[in-house]
Backbone as numpy.savetxt, mean C-alpha at the origin, in Angstrom:
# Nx Ny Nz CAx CAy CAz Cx Cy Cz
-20.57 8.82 -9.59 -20.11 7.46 -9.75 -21.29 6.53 -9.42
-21.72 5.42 -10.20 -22.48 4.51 -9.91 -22.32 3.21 -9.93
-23.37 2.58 -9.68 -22.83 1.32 -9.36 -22.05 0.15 -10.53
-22.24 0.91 -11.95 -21.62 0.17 -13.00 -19.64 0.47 -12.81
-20.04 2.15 -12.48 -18.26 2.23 -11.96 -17.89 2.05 -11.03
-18.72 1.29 -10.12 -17.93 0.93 -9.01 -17.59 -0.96 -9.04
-18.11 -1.29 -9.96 -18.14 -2.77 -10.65 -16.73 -2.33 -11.21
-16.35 -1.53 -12.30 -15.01 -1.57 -13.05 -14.09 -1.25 -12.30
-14.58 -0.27 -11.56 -13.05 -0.30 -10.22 -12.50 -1.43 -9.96
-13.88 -2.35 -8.82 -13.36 -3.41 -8.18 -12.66 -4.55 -9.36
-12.90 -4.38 -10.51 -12.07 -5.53 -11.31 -10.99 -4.90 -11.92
-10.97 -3.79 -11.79 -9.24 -2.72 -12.45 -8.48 -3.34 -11.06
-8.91 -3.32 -9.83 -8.37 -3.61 -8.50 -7.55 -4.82 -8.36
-8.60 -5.38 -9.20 -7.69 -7.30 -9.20 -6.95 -7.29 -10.16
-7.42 -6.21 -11.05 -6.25 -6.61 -12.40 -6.29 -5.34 -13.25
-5.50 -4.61 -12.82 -5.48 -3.40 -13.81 -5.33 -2.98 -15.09
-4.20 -4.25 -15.54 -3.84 -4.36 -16.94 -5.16 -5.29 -17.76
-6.50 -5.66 -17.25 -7.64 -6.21 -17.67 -8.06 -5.05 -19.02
-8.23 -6.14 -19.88 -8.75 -5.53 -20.99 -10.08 -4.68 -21.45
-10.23 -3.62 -21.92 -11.45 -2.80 -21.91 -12.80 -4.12 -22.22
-12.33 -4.91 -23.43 -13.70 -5.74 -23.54 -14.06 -6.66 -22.57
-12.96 -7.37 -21.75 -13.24 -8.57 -20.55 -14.30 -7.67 -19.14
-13.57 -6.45 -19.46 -14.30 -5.19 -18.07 -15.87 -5.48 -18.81
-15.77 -4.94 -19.85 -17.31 -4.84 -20.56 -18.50 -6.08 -20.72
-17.75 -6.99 -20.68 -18.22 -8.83 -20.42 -18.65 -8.79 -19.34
-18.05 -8.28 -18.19 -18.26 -8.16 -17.06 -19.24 -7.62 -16.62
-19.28 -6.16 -16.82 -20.61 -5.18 -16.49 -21.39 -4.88 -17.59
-21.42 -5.51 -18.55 -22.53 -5.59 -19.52 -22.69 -4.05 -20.28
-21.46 -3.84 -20.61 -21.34 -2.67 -21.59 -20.63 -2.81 -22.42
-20.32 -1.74 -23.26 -19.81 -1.91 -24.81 -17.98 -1.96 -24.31
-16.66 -2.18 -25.06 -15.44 -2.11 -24.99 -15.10 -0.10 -24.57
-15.93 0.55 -26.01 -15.80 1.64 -26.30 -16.59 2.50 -24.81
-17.41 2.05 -24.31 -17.88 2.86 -22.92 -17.57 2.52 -21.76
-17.09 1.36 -21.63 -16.26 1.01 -20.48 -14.82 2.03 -20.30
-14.16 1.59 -21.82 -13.10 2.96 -22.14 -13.34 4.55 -21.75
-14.74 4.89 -21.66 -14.70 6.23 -21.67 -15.26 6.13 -20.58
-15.97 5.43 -19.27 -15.87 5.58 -17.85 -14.17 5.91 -17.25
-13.76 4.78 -17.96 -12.19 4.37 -17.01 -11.91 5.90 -17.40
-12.06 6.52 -18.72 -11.66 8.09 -18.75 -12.00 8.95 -18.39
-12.97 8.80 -17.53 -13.83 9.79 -16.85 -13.15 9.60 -15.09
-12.96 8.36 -15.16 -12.58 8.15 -13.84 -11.48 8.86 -13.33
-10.52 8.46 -14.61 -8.92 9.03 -14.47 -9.11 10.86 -14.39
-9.68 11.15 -15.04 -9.62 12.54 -15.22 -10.25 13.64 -13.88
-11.63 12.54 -13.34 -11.59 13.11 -12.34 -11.00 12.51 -11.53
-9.88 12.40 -11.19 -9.07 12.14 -9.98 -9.27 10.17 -9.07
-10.26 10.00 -9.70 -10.44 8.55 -8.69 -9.66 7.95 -9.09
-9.17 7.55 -9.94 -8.40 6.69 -10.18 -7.35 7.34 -10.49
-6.28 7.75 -9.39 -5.35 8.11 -9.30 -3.72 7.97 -9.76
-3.78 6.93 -9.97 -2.66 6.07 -10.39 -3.23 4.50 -11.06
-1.88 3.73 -11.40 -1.94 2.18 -11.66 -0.72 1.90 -11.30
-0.61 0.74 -10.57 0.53 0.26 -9.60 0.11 -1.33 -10.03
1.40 -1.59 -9.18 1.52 -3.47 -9.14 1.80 -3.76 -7.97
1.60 -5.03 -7.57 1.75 -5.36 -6.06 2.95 -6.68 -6.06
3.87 -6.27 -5.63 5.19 -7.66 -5.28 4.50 -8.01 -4.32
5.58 -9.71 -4.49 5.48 -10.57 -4.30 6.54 -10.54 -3.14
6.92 -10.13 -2.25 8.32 -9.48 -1.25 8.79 -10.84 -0.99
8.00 -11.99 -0.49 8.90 -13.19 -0.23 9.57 -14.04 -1.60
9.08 -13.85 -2.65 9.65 -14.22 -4.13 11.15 -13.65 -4.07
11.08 -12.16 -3.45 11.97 -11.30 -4.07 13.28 -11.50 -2.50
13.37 -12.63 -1.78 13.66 -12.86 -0.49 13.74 -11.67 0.55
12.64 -11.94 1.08 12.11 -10.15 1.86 11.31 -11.10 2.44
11.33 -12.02 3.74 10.60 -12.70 4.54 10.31 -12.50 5.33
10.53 -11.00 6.22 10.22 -10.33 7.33 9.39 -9.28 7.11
7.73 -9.24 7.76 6.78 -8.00 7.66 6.63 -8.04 8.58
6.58 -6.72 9.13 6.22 -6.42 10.69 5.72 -4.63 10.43
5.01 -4.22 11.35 4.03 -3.00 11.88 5.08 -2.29 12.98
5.38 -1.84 12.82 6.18 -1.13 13.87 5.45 0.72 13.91
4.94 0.60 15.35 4.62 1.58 15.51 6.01 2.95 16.98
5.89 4.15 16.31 7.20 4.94 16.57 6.75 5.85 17.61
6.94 6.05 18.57 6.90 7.23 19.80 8.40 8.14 19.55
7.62 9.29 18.36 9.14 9.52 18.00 9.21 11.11 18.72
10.58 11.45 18.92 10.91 12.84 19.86 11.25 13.84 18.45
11.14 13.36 17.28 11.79 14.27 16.19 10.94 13.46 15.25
9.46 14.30 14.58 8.59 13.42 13.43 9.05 14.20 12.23
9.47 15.58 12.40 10.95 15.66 10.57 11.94 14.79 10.09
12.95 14.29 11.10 13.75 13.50 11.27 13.25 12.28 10.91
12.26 11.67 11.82 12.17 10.66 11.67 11.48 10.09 10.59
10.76 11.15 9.63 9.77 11.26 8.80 11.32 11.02 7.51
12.13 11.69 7.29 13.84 11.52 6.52 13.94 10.55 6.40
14.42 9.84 7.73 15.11 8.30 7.67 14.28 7.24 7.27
12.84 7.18 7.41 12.23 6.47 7.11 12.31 6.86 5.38
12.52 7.39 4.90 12.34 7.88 3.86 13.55 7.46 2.68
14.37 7.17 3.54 16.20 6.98 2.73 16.33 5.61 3.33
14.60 4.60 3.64 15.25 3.63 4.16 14.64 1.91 3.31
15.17 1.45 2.28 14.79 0.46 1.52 13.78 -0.73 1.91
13.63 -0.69 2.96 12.74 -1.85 3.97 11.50 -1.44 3.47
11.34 0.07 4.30 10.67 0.63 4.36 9.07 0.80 3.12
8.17 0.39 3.05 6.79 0.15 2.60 6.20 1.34 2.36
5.44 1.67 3.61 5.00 2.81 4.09 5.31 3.46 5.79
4.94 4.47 5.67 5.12 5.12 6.90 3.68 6.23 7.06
3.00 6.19 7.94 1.94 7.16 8.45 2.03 7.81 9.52
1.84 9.18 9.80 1.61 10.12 10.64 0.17 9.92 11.30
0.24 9.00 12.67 -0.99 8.70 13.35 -1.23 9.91 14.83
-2.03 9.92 15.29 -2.71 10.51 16.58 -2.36 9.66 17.69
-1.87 10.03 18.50 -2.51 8.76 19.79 -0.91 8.86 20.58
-0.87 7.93 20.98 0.75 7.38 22.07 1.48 7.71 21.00
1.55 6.87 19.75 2.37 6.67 18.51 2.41 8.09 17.92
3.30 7.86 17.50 3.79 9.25 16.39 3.03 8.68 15.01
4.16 7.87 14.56 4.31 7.09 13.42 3.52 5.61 13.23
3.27 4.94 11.78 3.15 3.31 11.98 4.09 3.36 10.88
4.60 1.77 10.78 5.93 2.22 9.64 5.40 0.59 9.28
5.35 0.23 7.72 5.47 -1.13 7.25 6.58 -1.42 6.95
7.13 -2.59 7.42 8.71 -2.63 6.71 8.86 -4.11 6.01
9.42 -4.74 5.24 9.62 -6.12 4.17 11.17 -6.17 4.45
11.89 -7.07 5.01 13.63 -7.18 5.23 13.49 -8.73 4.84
14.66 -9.06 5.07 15.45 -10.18 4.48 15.28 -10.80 5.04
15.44 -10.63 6.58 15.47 -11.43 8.04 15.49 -10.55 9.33
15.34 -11.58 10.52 15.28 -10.91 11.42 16.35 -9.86 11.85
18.02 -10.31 11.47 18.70 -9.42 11.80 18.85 -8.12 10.43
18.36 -8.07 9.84 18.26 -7.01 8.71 17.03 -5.97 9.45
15.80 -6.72 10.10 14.93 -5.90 11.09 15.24 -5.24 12.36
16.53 -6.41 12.70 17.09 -5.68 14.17 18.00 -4.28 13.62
18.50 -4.38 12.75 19.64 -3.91 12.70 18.57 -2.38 12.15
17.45 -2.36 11.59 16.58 -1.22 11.28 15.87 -0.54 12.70
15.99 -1.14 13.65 15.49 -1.04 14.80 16.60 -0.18 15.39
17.54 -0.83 15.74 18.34 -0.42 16.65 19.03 0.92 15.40
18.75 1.17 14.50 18.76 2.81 13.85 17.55 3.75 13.84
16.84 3.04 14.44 15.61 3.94 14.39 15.70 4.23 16.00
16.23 3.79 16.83 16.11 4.44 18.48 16.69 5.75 18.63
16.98 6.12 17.89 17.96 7.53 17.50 16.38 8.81 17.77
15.44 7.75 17.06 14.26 9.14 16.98 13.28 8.57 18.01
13.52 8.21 18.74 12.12 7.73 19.35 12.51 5.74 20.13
11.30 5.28 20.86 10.72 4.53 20.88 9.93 3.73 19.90
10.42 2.49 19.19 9.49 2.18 18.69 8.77 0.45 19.41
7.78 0.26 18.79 7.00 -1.08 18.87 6.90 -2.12 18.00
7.42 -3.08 18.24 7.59 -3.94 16.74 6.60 -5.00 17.07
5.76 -4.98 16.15 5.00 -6.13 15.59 5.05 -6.97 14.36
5.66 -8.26 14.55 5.58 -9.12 13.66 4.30 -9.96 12.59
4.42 -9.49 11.67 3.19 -9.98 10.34 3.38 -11.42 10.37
2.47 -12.08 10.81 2.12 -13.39 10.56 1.47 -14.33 9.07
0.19 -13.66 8.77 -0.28 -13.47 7.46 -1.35 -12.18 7.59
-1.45 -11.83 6.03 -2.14 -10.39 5.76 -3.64 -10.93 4.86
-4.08 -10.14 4.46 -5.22 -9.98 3.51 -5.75 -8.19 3.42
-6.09 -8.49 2.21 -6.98 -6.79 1.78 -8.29 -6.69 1.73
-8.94 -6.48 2.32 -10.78 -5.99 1.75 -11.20 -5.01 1.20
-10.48 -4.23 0.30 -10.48 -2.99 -0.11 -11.59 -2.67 -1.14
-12.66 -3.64 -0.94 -14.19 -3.69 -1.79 -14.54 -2.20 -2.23
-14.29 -1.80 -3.15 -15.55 -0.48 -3.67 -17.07 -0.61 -3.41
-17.11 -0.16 -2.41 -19.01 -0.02 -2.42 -19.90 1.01 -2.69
């Protein structure tokens, strides 16, 4: 990978559905070889997928919070997080914590009420999302 594909990453990143020739405007290559990086990319594995990113407060989901889990059951608790709609992501960390869990709810009592079902497996820690940002730069 070089530094021309790591230029088309970072603008597939902002906009995936970006057109082969606007990519090629960009890094100063043809439509047709920009096309056959992005196919080189996909095939070997880097570019793994294409996703979209909501908008969670559009969709009324005004509660983000980090909740990290001191859990006594990480099968279990690894399930429920799993059958649970809030629910973002969930990671298997090292340390005090078992778990970190992202969650998007409606409101605070839609968060309490995810809380007080999650004491079943554990201890958890709730931290409230104030505002976010990504730096997820390809270098």
């Amino acid at each position: 990978m070089d530094e021309t594909d790591k230029k088309i990453l970072n603008l597939l990143k902002e906009n995936a559905r970006m057109p082969y020739s606007e990519i090629a405007q960009k890094v100063a290559l043809s439509a047709p070889a920009v096309k056959e990086r992005i196919t080189k990319l996909e095939e070997s594995g880097i570019i793994d997928k294409y996703t979209i990113q909501l908008n969670y407060q559009k969709m009324g989901k005004n509660v983000t919070a980090l909740i990290m889990f001191e859990t006594v059951n990480c099968k279990a608790f690894r399930e429920f997080c799993a059958q649970q709609t809030g629910v973002l992501e969930y990671y298997r960390i090292a340390g005090k914590y078992s778990y970190l869990v992202k969650v998007v709810m409606k409101n605070m009592a839609q968060l309490e009420t995810f809380i007080d079902e999650s004491l079943r497996f554990g201890t958890p820690s709730t931290h409230i999302v104030f505002s976010s940002a990504t730096n997820d730069f390809i270098e």
